[in-house]
Amino acid sequence: MTGGRARWGGPVKALLGIAAAAAALVFFVAALGSLQEGQSAEGLRQLEEALRKGCVACYATEGAYPTDLEYLEKHYGVQIDRERYTVQYVAFAENLMPDITVLEKTS
């Protein structure tokens, strides 16, 4: 009986090794996708935070919030990757913080 085990032991071990390598590859791809999603969310958060800080700096310096994004970009150095993000900027009044929404464009 031990001769039969030796004959099948090699192929079984090889299949187990291939299965383990495939599982590791699947795990790696899933982890990479999760990392990219986290980076995407972080990019959105950072852009929105930069826009809000720029608005506050403008209000502190000039006594009014910026009327549009272009003013914020030109005078306060905020940079928007327009190929990647869409920014909705609605200014209500000089003394009210604008409503800022940042969305990532889908490909």
Short mmCIF file of N, CA and C in Angstrom, two decimals, residues 58-93:
data_model
loop_
_atom_site.label_atom_id
_atom_site.label_comp_id
_atom_site.label_asym_id
_atom_site.label_seq_id
_atom_site.Cartn_x
_atom_site.Cartn_y
_atom_site.Cartn_z
N CYS A 58 -9.00 82.85 2.03
CA CYS A 58 -9.51 84.00 1.29
C CYS A 58 -10.41 84.86 2.19
N TYR A 59 -11.27 84.21 2.94
CA TYR A 59 -12.16 84.96 3.83
C TYR A 59 -11.37 85.70 4.91
N ALA A 60 -10.36 85.04 5.45
CA ALA A 60 -9.53 85.67 6.49
C ALA A 60 -8.74 86.84 5.94
N THR A 61 -8.27 86.72 4.70
CA THR A 61 -7.45 87.76 4.09
C THR A 61 -8.27 88.90 3.51
N GLU A 62 -9.34 88.55 2.81
CA GLU A 62 -10.09 89.56 2.05
C GLU A 62 -11.45 89.91 2.64
N GLY A 63 -11.90 89.15 3.63
CA GLY A 63 -13.19 89.45 4.25
C GLY A 63 -14.37 88.90 3.46
N ALA A 64 -14.12 88.09 2.45
CA ALA A 64 -15.20 87.49 1.65
C ALA A 64 -14.71 86.17 1.09
N TYR A 65 -15.64 85.25 0.89
CA TYR A 65 -15.29 83.97 0.27
C TYR A 65 -15.15 84.17 -1.24
N PRO A 66 -14.35 83.33 -1.90
CA PRO A 66 -14.19 83.47 -3.36
C PRO A 66 -15.52 83.25 -4.09
N THR A 67 -15.74 84.00 -5.13
CA THR A 67 -16.99 83.87 -5.88
C THR A 67 -16.99 82.66 -6.82
N ASP A 68 -15.79 82.20 -7.20
CA ASP A 68 -15.72 81.03 -8.09
C ASP A 68 -14.41 80.28 -7.91
N LEU A 69 -14.33 79.11 -8.51
CA LEU A 69 -13.14 78.26 -8.40
C LEU A 69 -11.92 78.89 -9.05
N GLU A 70 -12.12 79.57 -10.16
CA GLU A 70 -10.99 80.16 -10.87
C GLU A 70 -10.25 81.16 -9.98
N TYR A 71 -10.99 81.96 -9.21
CA TYR A 71 -10.37 82.91 -8.30
C TYR A 71 -9.54 82.18 -7.24
N LEU A 72 -10.10 81.12 -6.72
CA LEU A 72 -9.43 80.30 -5.71
C LEU A 72 -8.15 79.69 -6.27
N GLU A 73 -8.20 79.21 -7.49
CA GLU A 73 -7.02 78.62 -8.13
C GLU A 73 -5.96 79.68 -8.41
N LYS A 74 -6.38 80.82 -8.93
CA LYS A 74 -5.43 81.87 -9.33
C LYS A 74 -4.76 82.54 -8.14
N HIS A 75 -5.52 82.85 -7.11
CA HIS A 75 -4.99 83.65 -6.00
C HIS A 75 -4.54 82.84 -4.78
N TYR A 76 -4.99 81.59 -4.67
CA TYR A 76 -4.66 80.81 -3.46
C TYR A 76 -3.98 79.48 -3.77
N GLY A 77 -3.60 79.28 -5.01
CA GLY A 77 -2.76 78.14 -5.38
C GLY A 77 -3.42 76.76 -5.31
N VAL A 78 -4.73 76.72 -5.26
CA VAL A 78 -5.41 75.43 -5.24
C VAL A 78 -5.34 74.85 -6.65
N GLN A 79 -4.95 73.59 -6.75
CA GLN A 79 -4.83 72.92 -8.05
C GLN A 79 -5.86 71.79 -8.13
N ILE A 80 -6.60 71.78 -9.23
CA ILE A 80 -7.63 70.78 -9.44
C ILE A 80 -7.29 69.98 -10.69
N ASP A 81 -7.21 68.67 -10.54
CA ASP A 81 -6.99 67.78 -11.68
C ASP A 81 -8.36 67.58 -12.34
N ARG A 82 -8.66 68.40 -13.33
CA ARG A 82 -9.99 68.39 -13.95
C ARG A 82 -10.23 67.16 -14.81
N GLU A 83 -9.18 66.44 -15.15
CA GLU A 83 -9.37 65.18 -15.89
C GLU A 83 -9.84 64.07 -14.95
N ARG A 84 -9.53 64.22 -13.68
CA ARG A 84 -9.86 63.18 -12.69
C ARG A 84 -11.07 63.54 -11.82
N TYR A 85 -11.25 64.85 -11.54
CA TYR A 85 -12.29 65.27 -10.61
C TYR A 85 -13.23 66.31 -11.23
N THR A 86 -14.47 66.27 -10.77
CA THR A 86 -15.45 67.30 -11.08
C THR A 86 -15.74 68.00 -9.76
N VAL A 87 -15.69 69.33 -9.78
CA VAL A 87 -15.94 70.09 -8.56
C VAL A 87 -17.16 70.97 -8.77
N GLN A 88 -18.12 70.83 -7.87
CA GLN A 88 -19.28 71.70 -7.88
C GLN A 88 -19.05 72.73 -6.77
N TYR A 89 -19.03 74.00 -7.16
CA TYR A 89 -18.74 75.09 -6.23
C TYR A 89 -19.88 76.10 -6.34
N VAL A 90 -20.66 76.21 -5.27
CA VAL A 90 -21.80 77.12 -5.28
C VAL A 90 -21.59 78.15 -4.18
N ALA A 91 -21.38 79.40 -4.61
CA ALA A 91 -21.20 80.51 -3.65
C ALA A 91 -22.55 81.20 -3.46
N PHE A 92 -23.02 81.28 -2.22
CA PHE A 92 -24.31 81.89 -1.92
C PHE A 92 -24.17 83.39 -1.68
N ALA A 93 -23.22 83.75 -0.86
CA ALA A 93 -23.01 85.15 -0.49
C ALA A 93 -21.55 85.30 -0.06
#
